């Protein structure tokens, strides 16, 4: 856990407290089902007493038999209701936690996201949160039953025979005591196993992403051996957790069996007359009542022990989820206000105002880029020129709210002439140099920019991006399936598809990062003319090394010695 974060147990308590009221039903159900064991055992013992000892016909006990059957059905219904309720609450809690983590993920800054391993992120969001399920659905209800049901059964037996009650009272605490001792080792083993799972997920995802490069470099077999070694480590950690679970269950079963056997021996010796006057002389009904309740007094504790690994797994998962929560909580971008969509922009006023900007280096040490002051206007295009690594991409990312500032502010001008601080999704769109196309059809990739766009609008956007010709030549046109990252297309084709998404948006400010890096000169000129036409009534900022592209823009900005100047 982070120094400022709660302990794993406190974190789990806060997690479950989100649905405390809804959880009460799932906690009360096993307690109520356990309490109903008392009349059920008494009626069952009464039936045996009447038939075996008193010699009465079983037909005379029909009412008692029906009552026992009714209690069995009632207990089963209560248990089923509690389980369904716990499952529903667990799903709601997991969904809420995932939604909050996704919200933080989408509000995290670009450096924070680039420093994160996608495999570990996906495992934390899916597997680690799923590990909390057993804590809510099984451990919490069992904990309530283990705390109350044995005590209720001990009190029920006390008026019948004090010795049996004393045996139960002395033996039942041994199980929680041993559980606490085992729990320390189980939690540590679970944490090691989950950390190994995280590392393997990130390792495997990285190798899948770079499998083509590994094959070209002849490293495929070496990496296969490393994956095998990592898998063996995960298997070893998992088996260690299972060994602890099976060993603890065996020892707990021994204690429970010992307690039940002790009660059975005591009652049996008493009936045989070996205990003399020390035996209370209970009837068959009373003795059978005690014997029926004895294993049931241990059952909630045995069930809690069986589900104790859920608590250990949840505590280990809580550490990883809290680590992810704290990691994504750093450098959060403010959420955009709901009134930020399509506000009026006046051409005679700057749409963006940059004041005393300082962009930090990656890691936060030192300043990457300074912008003493800059105003960007509607109907103007700006080319940002500078050496590689000078901060062009970082500047664009800060203009869309993806990168934190160490100093200064960026104001968005709208109908409020005073302006306000820029937030993400504030009518500003960025087309990055590393165009991303998810696995799916070409239409799916374009619909990321405009989910409701028709096929006609998609073709118009492709025409403007000079991509319609090669898309028509594909076997299925817009419905052509692409691999992850646009696998199956050339770099220039991927870039043009990404640029086509621009023409499906309606921003105030357009930011382009090296839009011509993968285009030939003729295609570059055609695409840029279409972009400049599209950006009439908008503000365009282009980061580029291409002097010919920069000459097409109405203004040029230069980065030299870490300072942006007009």
Coordinates of C-alpha atoms in Angstrom, one line a residue:
X1 CA 0.0 0.0 0.0
X2 CA 1.1 3.6 -0.4
X3 CA 2.2 5.5 2.7
X4 CA -0.9 7.6 2.7
X5 CA -3.2 4.7 1.9
X6 CA -5.2 2.6 4.4
X7 CA -4.2 -1.0 5.2
X8 CA -5.5 -3.8 3.1
X9 CA -8.1 -4.6 5.8
X10 CA -9.2 -1.0 6.0
X11 CA -9.4 -0.8 2.2
X12 CA -11.6 -3.9 2.0
X13 CA -13.8 -2.5 4.8
X14 CA -14.2 0.8 2.8
X15 CA -14.9 -1.3 -0.4
X16 CA -17.6 -3.4 1.3
X17 CA -19.1 -0.4 3.1
X18 CA -20.2 1.1 -0.2
X19 CA -23.1 -1.5 -0.1
X20 CA -23.3 -2.0 3.7
X21 CA -27.1 -1.9 3.7
X22 CA -27.5 -4.3 0.8
X23 CA -24.9 -6.7 2.4
X24 CA -26.9 -7.0 5.6
X25 CA -29.4 -9.3 3.9
X26 CA -26.6 -11.6 2.7
X27 CA -25.0 -11.6 6.2
X28 CA -28.3 -12.1 8.0
X29 CA -29.4 -15.1 5.8
X30 CA -26.8 -17.7 7.0
X31 CA -27.3 -16.5 10.6
X32 CA -31.1 -17.1 10.3
X33 CA -30.6 -20.4 8.5
X34 CA -28.2 -21.5 11.3
X35 CA -30.6 -20.4 14.1
X36 CA -33.4 -22.5 12.5
X37 CA -31.2 -25.6 13.1
X38 CA -32.2 -25.5 16.7
X39 CA -35.9 -26.3 16.3
X40 CA -35.1 -28.6 13.4
X41 CA -32.7 -30.7 15.5
X42 CA -35.1 -30.7 18.5
X43 CA -38.0 -31.9 16.3
X44 CA -35.9 -34.6 14.7
X45 CA -34.6 -35.9 18.0
X46 CA -38.2 -35.8 19.3
X47 CA -39.3 -38.0 16.4
X48 CA -36.6 -40.6 17.1
X49 CA -37.4 -40.6 20.8
X50 CA -41.1 -41.2 20.2
X51 CA -40.5 -44.0 17.7
X52 CA -37.5 -45.8 19.2
X53 CA -37.9 -45.3 22.9
X54 CA -41.7 -44.7 23.4
X55 CA -42.7 -47.1 20.7
X56 CA -45.2 -44.8 19.1
X57 CA -46.2 -45.2 15.4
X58 CA -44.5 -42.9 13.0
X59 CA -47.9 -41.7 11.7
X60 CA -48.4 -40.0 15.1
X61 CA -45.3 -37.9 14.3
X62 CA -46.5 -36.8 10.9
X63 CA -46.8 -33.1 12.0
X64 CA -43.3 -33.1 13.4
X65 CA -42.0 -34.8 10.2
X66 CA -43.7 -32.1 8.1
X67 CA -42.3 -29.4 10.3
X68 CA -38.8 -30.8 9.8
X69 CA -39.3 -30.9 6.1
X70 CA -40.6 -27.3 6.1
X71 CA -37.6 -26.1 8.1
X72 CA -35.3 -27.8 5.7
X73 CA -37.0 -26.1 2.7
X74 CA -37.0 -22.7 4.6
X75 CA -33.3 -22.9 5.4
X76 CA -32.5 -23.8 1.8
X77 CA -34.6 -20.9 0.5
X78 CA -33.0 -18.4 3.0
X79 CA -29.5 -19.6 2.0
X80 CA -30.2 -19.3 -1.7
X81 CA -31.6 -15.8 -1.2
X82 CA -28.5 -14.8 0.7
X83 CA -26.2 -16.2 -2.0
X84 CA -28.1 -14.4 -4.8
X85 CA -28.1 -11.2 -2.8
X86 CA -24.4 -11.4 -2.1
X87 CA -23.6 -12.1 -5.8
X88 CA -25.7 -9.1 -6.9
X89 CA -24.0 -6.8 -4.4
X90 CA -20.6 -8.1 -5.5
X91 CA -21.3 -7.4 -9.1
X92 CA -22.4 -3.9 -8.3
X93 CA -19.3 -3.2 -6.2
X94 CA -17.0 -4.6 -8.9
X95 CA -18.7 -2.6 -11.6
X96 CA -18.5 0.6 -9.6
X97 CA -14.8 0.1 -8.8
X98 CA -14.0 -0.7 -12.4
X99 CA -15.9 2.4 -13.5
X100 CA -13.9 4.6 -11.1
X101 CA -10.6 3.1 -12.2
X102 CA -11.5 3.6 -15.9
X103 CA -12.5 7.2 -15.1
X104 CA -9.1 7.7 -13.5
X105 CA -7.4 5.9 -16.4
X106 CA -9.0 8.2 -19.0
X107 CA -8.1 11.3 -16.9
X108 CA -4.5 10.3 -16.4
X109 CA -1.8 12.2 -18.2
X110 CA 0.0 10.8 -21.3
X111 CA 3.4 10.3 -19.4
X112 CA 1.6 8.4 -16.7
X113 CA -0.2 6.1 -19.2
X114 CA 3.0 5.6 -21.3
X115 CA 4.9 4.5 -18.2
X116 CA 2.2 1.9 -17.4
X117 CA 2.3 -1.6 -18.7
X118 CA -0.9 -2.5 -20.6
X119 CA -0.8 -6.1 -19.5
X120 CA -0.6 -5.2 -15.8
X121 CA -3.4 -2.6 -16.2
X122 CA -5.7 -5.1 -17.9
X123 CA -4.9 -7.7 -15.2
X124 CA -5.6 -5.2 -12.4
X125 CA -8.8 -4.0 -13.9
X126 CA -10.1 -7.6 -14.6
X127 CA -8.4 -10.3 -12.5
X128 CA -7.5 -8.3 -9.4
X129 CA -10.9 -6.8 -9.1
X130 CA -12.5 -10.2 -9.8
X131 CA -10.5 -11.5 -6.8
X132 CA -12.6 -9.3 -4.5
X133 CA -15.7 -11.3 -5.5
X134 CA -15.1 -14.2 -3.1
X135 CA -14.6 -11.7 -0.2
X136 CA -18.0 -10.3 -0.7
X137 CA -20.0 -13.3 -1.8
X138 CA -18.5 -15.9 0.5
X139 CA -16.2 -14.6 3.3
X140 CA -18.4 -11.7 4.6
X141 CA -21.6 -13.9 5.0
X142 CA -19.5 -16.7 6.5
X143 CA -17.9 -14.3 8.9
X144 CA -21.3 -13.2 10.2
X145 CA -22.5 -16.8 10.6
X146 CA -19.2 -17.9 12.3
X147 CA -19.5 -15.1 14.8
X148 CA -23.2 -15.8 15.9
X149 CA -24.3 -19.3 15.0
X150 CA -21.9 -21.3 17.2
X151 CA -22.7 -19.1 20.1
X152 CA -26.4 -19.5 19.5
X153 CA -26.0 -23.3 19.4
X154 CA -23.9 -23.4 22.5
X155 CA -26.6 -21.4 24.4
X156 CA -29.3 -23.8 23.0
X157 CA -27.3 -26.9 24.3
X158 CA -26.6 -25.3 27.7
X159 CA -30.0 -26.1 29.4
X160 CA -29.8 -29.7 28.1
X161 CA -26.2 -30.6 29.2
X162 CA -23.6 -28.2 30.6
X163 CA -20.7 -30.5 29.8
X164 CA -21.5 -30.7 26.1
X165 CA -21.9 -26.9 26.1
X166 CA -18.5 -26.5 27.8
X167 CA -16.8 -28.8 25.3
X168 CA -18.2 -26.8 22.4
X169 CA -17.3 -23.5 24.1
X170 CA -13.7 -24.6 24.7
X171 CA -13.1 -26.3 21.3
X172 CA -14.6 -23.8 18.9
X173 CA -12.1 -21.0 19.5
X174 CA -9.3 -23.3 18.4
X175 CA -10.4 -23.0 14.8
X176 CA -10.3 -19.2 14.5
X177 CA -7.0 -19.2 16.4
X178 CA -5.5 -21.6 13.9
X179 CA -7.1 -19.7 11.0
X180 CA -5.3 -16.5 12.1
X181 CA -1.9 -18.3 12.2
X182 CA -2.5 -19.9 8.7
X183 CA -3.9 -16.6 7.4
X184 CA -0.6 -14.8 7.6
X185 CA 1.2 -17.4 5.4
X186 CA -1.8 -17.6 3.0
X187 CA -2.0 -13.9 2.5
X188 CA 1.7 -13.6 1.8
X189 CA 1.5 -16.5 -0.7
X190 CA -1.5 -15.0 -2.4
X191 CA 0.2 -11.7 -2.7
X192 CA 3.3 -13.3 -4.3
X193 CA 1.1 -15.3 -6.7
X194 CA -0.9 -12.2 -7.8
X195 CA 2.3 -10.2 -8.3
X196 CA 3.6 -13.0 -10.4
X197 CA 0.4 -13.0 -12.4
X198 CA 0.8 -9.2 -13.0
X199 CA 4.3 -9.6 -14.2
X200 CA 3.5 -12.5 -16.5
X201 CA 0.5 -10.6 -17.9
X202 CA 2.7 -7.6 -18.7
X203 CA 5.5 -9.8 -20.0
X204 CA 3.2 -11.8 -22.3
X205 CA 1.4 -8.7 -23.6
X206 CA 4.7 -7.0 -24.5
X207 CA 5.9 -10.2 -26.3
X208 CA 2.7 -10.5 -28.3
X209 CA 2.9 -6.8 -29.3
X210 CA 6.5 -7.2 -30.5
X211 CA 6.3 -10.7 -31.9
X212 CA 7.0 -9.5 -35.5
X213 CA 10.2 -7.7 -34.4
X214 CA 11.3 -10.7 -32.3
X215 CA 10.9 -12.9 -35.3
X216 CA 12.9 -10.6 -37.5
X217 CA 15.7 -10.5 -35.0
X218 CA 15.7 -14.3 -34.5
X219 CA 14.8 -14.0 -30.8
X220 CA 11.5 -16.0 -31.0
X221 CA 12.9 -19.2 -29.4
X222 CA 14.7 -17.3 -26.6
X223 CA 11.6 -15.4 -25.7
X224 CA 9.5 -18.6 -25.8
X225 CA 11.8 -20.0 -23.2
X226 CA 11.5 -16.9 -21.1
X227 CA 7.7 -17.1 -21.3
X228 CA 7.9 -20.8 -20.3
X229 CA 10.1 -19.9 -17.2
X230 CA 7.7 -17.2 -16.2
X231 CA 4.8 -19.6 -16.5
X232 CA 6.6 -22.1 -14.4
X233 CA 7.1 -19.5 -11.7
X234 CA 3.4 -18.7 -11.7
X235 CA 2.6 -22.4 -11.5
X236 CA 4.9 -22.7 -8.5
X237 CA 3.4 -19.8 -6.7
X238 CA -0.1 -21.0 -7.4
X239 CA 0.6 -24.5 -6.1
X240 CA 2.1 -22.9 -2.9
X241 CA -1.2 -21.2 -2.3
X242 CA -3.2 -24.4 -2.9
X243 CA -0.9 -26.4 -0.6
X244 CA -1.5 -23.9 2.2
X245 CA -5.3 -24.0 1.6
X246 CA -5.4 -27.8 1.6
X247 CA -3.2 -28.2 4.7
X248 CA -5.2 -25.6 6.7
X249 CA -8.5 -27.4 5.7
X250 CA -7.1 -30.7 6.8
X251 CA -6.0 -29.4 10.2
X252 CA -9.3 -27.6 10.8
X253 CA -11.3 -30.7 9.9
X254 CA -9.2 -32.5 12.5
X255 CA -10.2 -30.1 15.2
X256 CA -13.8 -30.2 14.3
X257 CA -13.9 -34.0 14.1
X258 CA -12.1 -34.1 17.5
X259 CA -14.8 -31.9 19.1
X260 CA -17.7 -33.9 17.7
X261 CA -16.0 -37.2 18.7
X262 CA -15.4 -36.0 22.2
X263 CA -19.1 -35.1 22.6
X264 CA -20.2 -38.4 21.1
X265 CA -17.9 -40.4 23.4
X266 CA -19.1 -38.4 26.5
X267 CA -22.8 -39.1 25.7
X268 CA -22.1 -42.7 24.7
X269 CA -20.2 -43.5 27.9
X270 CA -22.9 -41.8 29.9
X271 CA -25.6 -43.9 28.4
X272 CA -23.5 -47.0 29.1
X273 CA -23.2 -46.0 32.8
X274 CA -19.4 -45.6 32.8
X275 CA -19.7 -41.9 34.0
X276 CA -21.7 -42.8 37.1
X277 CA -23.3 -39.9 38.9
X278 CA -21.3 -37.3 37.0
X279 CA -23.6 -37.9 34.0
X280 CA -26.7 -35.8 34.0
X281 CA -28.9 -38.7 32.8
X282 CA -30.2 -37.0 29.7
X283 CA -32.8 -38.7 27.5
X284 CA -32.3 -40.0 24.0
X285 CA -34.0 -36.9 22.6
X286 CA -31.7 -34.6 24.6
X287 CA -28.6 -36.6 23.7
X288 CA -29.5 -36.8 20.0
X289 CA -30.3 -33.1 20.1
X290 CA -26.7 -32.4 21.4
X291 CA -25.2 -34.7 18.8
X292 CA -27.1 -33.2 15.9
X293 CA -26.0 -29.6 16.9
X294 CA -22.4 -30.5 17.7
X295 CA -21.2 -30.7 14.0
X296 CA -23.4 -27.7 13.1
X297 CA -21.6 -25.6 15.7
X298 CA -18.4 -26.2 13.9
X299 CA -19.8 -26.0 10.4
X300 CA -19.8 -22.1 10.1
X301 CA -16.2 -22.1 11.4
X302 CA -15.2 -24.8 8.9
X303 CA -17.0 -22.9 6.1
X304 CA -15.2 -19.7 7.2
X305 CA -11.9 -21.6 7.1
X306 CA -12.7 -22.9 3.6
X307 CA -13.3 -19.4 2.4
X308 CA -10.5 -17.8 4.3
X309 CA -8.3 -18.0 1.2
X310 CA -10.9 -15.6 -0.4
X311 CA -10.0 -13.1 2.3
X312 CA -6.3 -13.7 1.7
X313 CA -6.7 -13.3 -2.0
X314 CA -8.8 -10.2 -1.6
X315 CA -6.2 -8.6 0.7
X316 CA -3.5 -9.3 -1.8
X317 CA -5.7 -7.9 -4.6
X318 CA -6.5 -4.8 -2.5
X319 CA -2.7 -4.0 -2.3
X320 CA -2.5 -4.1 -6.2
X321 CA -5.7 -2.2 -6.8
X322 CA -4.7 0.4 -4.3
X323 CA -1.4 0.7 -6.0
X324 CA -3.1 1.2 -9.3
X325 CA -5.5 3.7 -7.8
X326 CA -2.7 5.7 -6.3
X327 CA -0.7 5.5 -9.5
X328 CA -3.6 6.7 -11.7
X329 CA -4.5 9.4 -9.1
X330 CA -1.3 11.3 -9.8
X331 CA -1.4 14.2 -12.3
X332 CA -5.1 13.8 -13.0
X333 CA -6.5 16.0 -15.7
X334 CA -9.6 18.0 -14.6
X335 CA -12.8 16.7 -16.0
X336 CA -14.4 18.9 -18.7
X337 CA -17.5 20.9 -17.6
X338 CA -20.7 19.8 -19.2
X339 CA -21.3 23.2 -20.8
X340 CA -18.1 23.1 -22.8
X341 CA -19.6 21.7 -26.0
X342 CA -19.7 23.9 -29.1
X343 CA -19.5 27.3 -27.5
X344 CA -19.4 30.4 -29.7
X345 CA -15.9 31.5 -30.8
X346 CA -15.1 35.0 -32.1
X347 CA -12.6 35.3 -34.9
X348 CA -11.2 38.6 -33.6
X349 CA -10.3 37.0 -30.3
X350 CA -7.6 34.4 -29.6
X351 CA -9.1 30.9 -29.2
X352 CA -6.2 29.7 -27.0
X353 CA -4.1 31.9 -24.7
X354 CA -0.8 30.4 -23.3
X355 CA 0.7 32.2 -20.4
X356 CA 4.1 31.6 -18.9
X357 CA 4.0 27.9 -19.8
X358 CA 6.6 25.5 -18.4
X359 CA 6.4 21.9 -19.6
X360 CA 8.3 19.5 -17.3
X361 CA 10.7 16.8 -18.4
X362 CA 9.6 13.2 -18.3
X363 CA 9.8 12.3 -14.6
X364 CA 9.2 15.9 -13.5
X365 CA 12.9 16.9 -13.2
X366 CA 13.7 20.1 -15.0
X367 CA 11.9 22.0 -17.8
X368 CA 11.5 20.6 -21.3
X369 CA 9.8 23.7 -22.9
X370 CA 9.0 27.3 -22.0
X371 CA 6.3 29.3 -23.7
X372 CA 6.5 32.9 -22.3
X373 CA 3.3 33.9 -24.0
X374 CA 1.3 32.9 -27.1
X375 CA -2.1 33.6 -28.6
X376 CA -3.7 31.3 -31.2
X377 CA -6.5 32.7 -33.4
X378 CA -9.4 31.3 -35.4
X379 CA -8.8 31.1 -39.2
X380 CA -5.1 30.8 -38.6
X381 CA -2.7 27.9 -39.1
X382 CA 0.5 27.5 -37.1
X383 CA 3.5 25.3 -37.9
X384 CA 5.6 24.4 -34.9
X385 CA 9.2 23.7 -35.9
X386 CA 12.0 22.3 -33.8
X387 CA 14.6 19.5 -33.5
X388 CA 13.5 16.0 -32.4
X389 CA 13.0 15.9 -28.7
X390 CA 12.6 19.7 -28.4
X391 CA 9.0 19.4 -27.0
X392 CA 6.7 19.7 -30.1
X393 CA 4.6 16.7 -29.2
X394 CA 4.6 17.6 -25.5
X395 CA 3.3 21.1 -26.5
X396 CA 0.4 19.6 -28.5
X397 CA -0.5 17.2 -25.7
X398 CA -0.6 20.1 -23.2
X399 CA -2.9 22.0 -25.5
X400 CA -5.4 19.2 -25.4
X401 CA -5.0 18.7 -21.7
X402 CA -3.1 15.4 -21.8
X403 CA 0.1 16.6 -20.2
X404 CA 0.5 18.5 -16.9
X405 CA 2.1 21.9 -16.6
X406 CA 4.7 22.7 -13.9
X407 CA 3.9 26.4 -14.3
X408 CA 1.6 28.6 -16.3
X409 CA -1.9 28.2 -17.7
X410 CA -3.8 27.6 -21.0
X411 CA -7.0 29.5 -21.4
X412 CA -9.8 28.7 -23.8
X413 CA -11.6 31.7 -25.3
X414 CA -15.3 31.4 -26.0
X415 CA -18.4 33.5 -25.5
X416 CA -16.9 34.4 -22.1
X417 CA -14.2 36.9 -23.2
X418 CA -12.3 36.3 -19.9
X419 CA -11.7 32.7 -21.0
X420 CA -11.3 29.8 -18.7
X421 CA -8.8 27.1 -18.0
X422 CA -8.6 24.4 -20.8
X423 CA -9.7 21.0 -19.9
X424 CA -9.7 17.8 -21.9
X425 CA -12.3 17.3 -24.7
X426 CA -12.8 21.1 -24.7
X427 CA -13.4 21.4 -28.5
X428 CA -9.8 20.5 -29.2
X429 CA -8.8 17.5 -31.3
X430 CA -5.3 16.0 -31.6
X431 CA -4.2 13.6 -34.3
X432 CA -1.0 12.0 -32.9
X433 CA 2.0 10.8 -34.9
X434 CA 1.4 7.2 -33.7
X435 CA -2.0 6.6 -35.2
X436 CA -3.9 3.9 -33.4
X437 CA -6.4 1.5 -35.1
X438 CA -8.0 -1.1 -32.9
X439 CA -8.7 -4.6 -34.2
X440 CA -12.0 -4.4 -36.2
X441 CA -13.2 -3.2 -39.5
X442 CA -12.2 0.1 -41.2
X443 CA -15.7 1.4 -40.4
X444 CA -15.2 0.6 -36.7
X445 CA -12.0 2.6 -36.7
X446 CA -13.6 5.6 -38.3
X447 CA -16.7 5.4 -36.0
X448 CA -14.4 6.1 -33.0
X449 CA -14.5 9.8 -34.1
X450 CA -18.2 9.8 -35.0
X451 CA -20.3 6.8 -33.8
X452 CA -23.4 7.9 -35.7
X453 CA -21.8 8.7 -39.0
X454 CA -23.3 7.1 -42.1
X455 CA -21.4 5.2 -44.7
X456 CA -21.7 8.2 -47.0
X457 CA -20.1 10.5 -44.4
X458 CA -17.3 7.9 -43.9
X459 CA -16.6 7.8 -47.7
X460 CA -16.5 11.7 -47.7
X461 CA -14.0 11.7 -44.9
X462 CA -11.9 9.1 -46.7
X463 CA -11.9 11.2 -49.9
X464 CA -10.6 14.2 -48.0
X465 CA -7.9 12.1 -46.4
X466 CA -6.9 10.6 -49.9
X467 CA -7.8 7.1 -48.5
X468 CA -10.9 6.3 -50.5
X469 CA -9.1 4.9 -53.4
X470 CA -7.2 2.1 -51.5
X471 CA -10.2 1.4 -49.3
X472 CA -12.4 0.7 -52.4
X473 CA -9.7 -1.6 -53.7
X474 CA -9.9 -3.7 -50.5
X475 CA -12.0 -6.9 -50.7
X476 CA -14.7 -5.7 -48.3
X477 CA -14.3 -1.9 -48.5
X478 CA -15.4 -0.3 -45.3
X479 CA -16.0 -3.7 -43.7
X480 CA -12.5 -4.9 -44.3
X481 CA -11.2 -6.4 -41.0
X482 CA -7.9 -5.1 -39.7
X483 CA -5.5 -6.6 -37.1
X484 CA -4.4 -4.9 -34.0
X485 CA -2.8 -1.5 -34.8
X486 CA -4.0 -1.6 -38.4
X487 CA -2.0 -4.8 -39.2
X488 CA -2.5 -5.5 -42.9
X489 CA -2.0 -1.9 -44.0
X490 CA 1.0 0.2 -44.7
X491 CA 2.1 3.0 -42.5
X492 CA 0.9 5.6 -44.9
X493 CA -2.5 4.0 -45.3
X494 CA -2.9 3.8 -41.5
X495 CA -2.0 7.5 -41.2
X496 CA -4.5 8.5 -43.8
X497 CA -7.2 6.5 -42.1
X498 CA -6.4 8.3 -38.8
X499 CA -6.5 11.6 -40.6
X500 CA -9.9 10.6 -42.1
X501 CA -11.2 10.6 -38.5
X502 CA -10.4 14.3 -38.3
X503 CA -12.9 15.1 -41.0
X504 CA -15.6 13.5 -39.0
X505 CA -15.2 15.8 -36.0
X506 CA -16.2 19.4 -35.4
X507 CA -13.5 21.0 -33.2
X508 CA -12.6 24.6 -32.6
X509 CA -8.8 23.8 -32.5
X510 CA -7.1 21.1 -34.6
X511 CA -3.7 19.8 -33.5
X512 CA -1.7 17.6 -35.9
X513 CA 1.6 15.8 -34.9
X514 CA 3.8 15.1 -38.0
X515 CA 0.8 14.4 -40.3
X516 CA 3.1 13.9 -43.3
X517 CA 5.7 11.6 -41.8
X518 CA 4.5 8.6 -43.7
X519 CA 3.1 10.3 -46.8
X520 CA 4.8 11.0 -50.2
X521 CA 5.0 14.6 -51.3
X522 CA 2.1 14.5 -53.7
X523 CA -0.3 12.8 -51.2
X524 CA 1.0 15.2 -48.5
X525 CA 0.1 18.3 -50.6
X526 CA -3.4 17.0 -51.4
X527 CA -4.2 16.0 -47.8
X528 CA -2.9 19.3 -46.4
X529 CA -5.0 21.3 -48.9
X530 CA -8.0 19.4 -47.7
X531 CA -7.0 20.0 -44.0
X532 CA -6.5 23.7 -44.5
X533 CA -9.9 23.9 -46.2
X534 CA -11.5 21.9 -43.4
X535 CA -9.9 24.3 -40.8
X536 CA -11.4 27.5 -42.2
X537 CA -13.2 29.0 -39.2
X538 CA -11.0 26.9 -36.9
X539 CA -7.5 27.1 -35.5
X540 CA -4.8 24.7 -36.8
X541 CA -1.5 23.8 -35.1
X542 CA 0.9 21.4 -36.8
X543 CA 4.1 20.0 -35.3
X544 CA 6.4 19.1 -38.1
X545 CA 10.0 18.8 -39.5
X546 CA 8.7 19.3 -43.0
X547 CA 9.7 22.8 -44.2
X548 CA 7.4 22.5 -47.3
X549 CA 4.4 21.6 -45.1
X550 CA 5.3 24.5 -42.7
X551 CA 5.3 26.9 -45.7
X552 CA 1.7 26.0 -46.3
X553 CA 0.7 27.4 -42.9
X554 CA 0.1 31.1 -42.3
X555 CA 2.3 31.3 -39.2
X556 CA 5.5 29.6 -38.1
X557 CA 6.6 29.0 -34.5
X558 CA 10.1 27.9 -33.6
X559 CA 11.5 25.9 -30.7
X560 CA 15.1 26.7 -29.9
X561 CA 17.0 26.1 -26.6
X562 CA 13.9 25.0 -24.9
X563 CA 11.8 28.2 -25.7
X564 CA 8.9 28.6 -28.1
X565 CA 9.0 31.8 -30.1
X566 CA 6.9 33.2 -33.0

